[in-house]
């Protein structure tokens, strides 16, 4: 019998992209100390949530549309998921953190 943790599955299977394709830009990816997030939707507040592969929330904050820097310097090297949600749209993107040593 295999014990299967469904929490890890949720982060992967609930990925949806209801933002228009060019509404969001994230760069660089992989990120070292921070990455730039561009939300190209006018007059929208967005909730940013960074989760690890197991679905644990690492960071949760509110941002406004426009260009902003997201600090990932305190995260360990690895793969994370960035969820961006507004009132009527959502987006999930895989982010790789890779610190230069």
Short mmCIF file of C-alpha atoms in Angstrom, two decimals:
data_model
loop_
_atom_site.label_atom_id
_atom_site.label_comp_id
_atom_site.label_asym_id
_atom_site.label_seq_id
_atom_site.Cartn_x
_atom_site.Cartn_y
_atom_site.Cartn_z
CA UNK A 1 0.00 0.00 0.00
CA UNK A 2 1.34 3.40 -0.99
CA UNK A 3 0.51 6.36 1.24
CA UNK A 4 -0.25 9.23 -1.12
CA UNK A 5 -0.24 12.80 0.14
CA UNK A 6 -2.86 14.72 -1.83
CA UNK A 7 -1.55 18.10 -0.63
CA UNK A 8 1.32 17.91 -3.12
CA UNK A 9 -1.13 17.10 -5.90
CA UNK A 10 -3.27 20.14 -5.24
CA UNK A 11 -0.44 22.53 -6.11
CA UNK A 12 0.01 20.83 -9.46
CA UNK A 13 -3.51 19.85 -10.50
CA UNK A 14 -5.21 23.14 -9.69
CA UNK A 15 -2.99 25.16 -11.98
CA UNK A 16 -5.13 27.36 -14.13
CA UNK A 17 -4.44 30.36 -16.27
CA UNK A 18 -7.37 32.70 -16.61
CA UNK A 19 -5.18 35.76 -17.18
CA UNK A 20 -4.74 36.63 -20.82
CA UNK A 21 -1.43 35.24 -22.04
CA UNK A 22 0.46 38.56 -22.01
CA UNK A 23 -1.09 39.96 -18.81
CA UNK A 24 1.74 38.71 -16.58
CA UNK A 25 5.51 38.57 -17.02
CA UNK A 26 7.96 36.98 -14.59
CA UNK A 27 11.72 37.29 -15.08
CA UNK A 28 14.38 36.11 -14.57
CA UNK A 29 13.41 32.51 -14.02
CA UNK A 30 15.47 30.92 -12.49
CA UNK A 31 15.71 33.74 -9.96
CA UNK A 32 18.70 34.45 -7.73
CA UNK A 33 17.85 37.09 -5.09
CA UNK A 34 14.59 38.42 -6.57
CA UNK A 35 12.46 38.34 -9.67
CA UNK A 36 10.45 40.97 -11.48
CA UNK A 37 6.70 40.53 -11.70
CA UNK A 38 4.81 42.63 -14.25
CA UNK A 39 1.03 42.69 -13.89
CA UNK A 40 -0.27 44.37 -17.03
CA UNK A 41 -3.89 44.67 -15.90
CA UNK A 42 -4.94 48.23 -15.06
CA UNK A 43 -6.31 49.15 -11.64
CA UNK A 44 -6.22 45.67 -10.13
CA UNK A 45 -4.95 44.59 -6.76
CA UNK A 46 -3.37 41.15 -6.84
CA UNK A 47 -2.65 38.61 -4.14
CA UNK A 48 0.72 36.91 -4.55
CA UNK A 49 1.29 33.57 -2.92
CA UNK A 50 4.49 31.53 -3.13
CA UNK A 51 4.20 27.86 -2.18
CA UNK A 52 6.68 25.01 -2.11
CA UNK A 53 6.21 21.69 -3.91
CA UNK A 54 4.23 20.31 -0.96
CA UNK A 55 1.74 23.17 -1.11
CA UNK A 56 3.01 24.94 2.03
CA UNK A 57 2.62 28.71 1.82
CA UNK A 58 5.98 30.46 1.97
CA UNK A 59 4.95 34.04 1.23
CA UNK A 60 1.61 35.80 0.87
CA UNK A 61 1.21 39.51 0.09
CA UNK A 62 -0.89 42.04 -1.82
CA UNK A 63 0.46 44.02 -4.78
CA UNK A 64 -1.01 46.47 -7.27
CA UNK A 65 -0.82 46.20 -11.04
CA UNK A 66 2.45 47.37 -12.52
CA UNK A 67 6.03 46.20 -12.13
CA UNK A 68 7.36 45.02 -8.78
CA UNK A 69 10.33 43.12 -7.38
CA UNK A 70 9.65 39.98 -5.35
CA UNK A 71 12.40 39.05 -2.89
CA UNK A 72 13.29 35.34 -2.82
CA UNK A 73 16.72 35.72 -1.21
CA UNK A 74 15.56 33.89 1.94
CA UNK A 75 14.27 30.84 0.02
CA UNK A 76 16.38 27.75 -0.49
CA UNK A 77 17.32 26.65 -3.99
CA UNK A 78 14.43 24.74 -5.51
CA UNK A 79 11.11 24.84 -7.31
CA UNK A 80 8.19 26.92 -6.06
CA UNK A 81 4.77 27.94 -7.35
CA UNK A 82 3.71 31.57 -7.66
CA UNK A 83 -0.04 32.13 -7.63
CA UNK A 84 -1.32 35.55 -8.67
CA UNK A 85 -5.01 36.20 -8.02
CA UNK A 86 -7.24 39.19 -8.63
CA UNK A 87 -10.99 39.37 -8.02
CA UNK A 88 -11.80 37.69 -11.32
CA UNK A 89 -8.56 36.18 -12.65
CA UNK A 90 -5.83 33.81 -11.50
CA UNK A 91 -2.49 32.50 -12.69
CA UNK A 92 0.00 29.94 -11.37
CA UNK A 93 3.60 29.80 -12.57
CA UNK A 94 6.50 27.57 -11.62
CA UNK A 95 9.46 29.55 -10.29
CA UNK A 96 12.96 28.21 -9.82
CA UNK A 97 15.19 29.75 -7.16
CA UNK A 98 18.86 29.18 -7.84
CA UNK A 99 21.32 31.24 -5.79
CA UNK A 100 24.73 31.84 -7.34
CA UNK A 101 27.46 30.50 -5.13
#
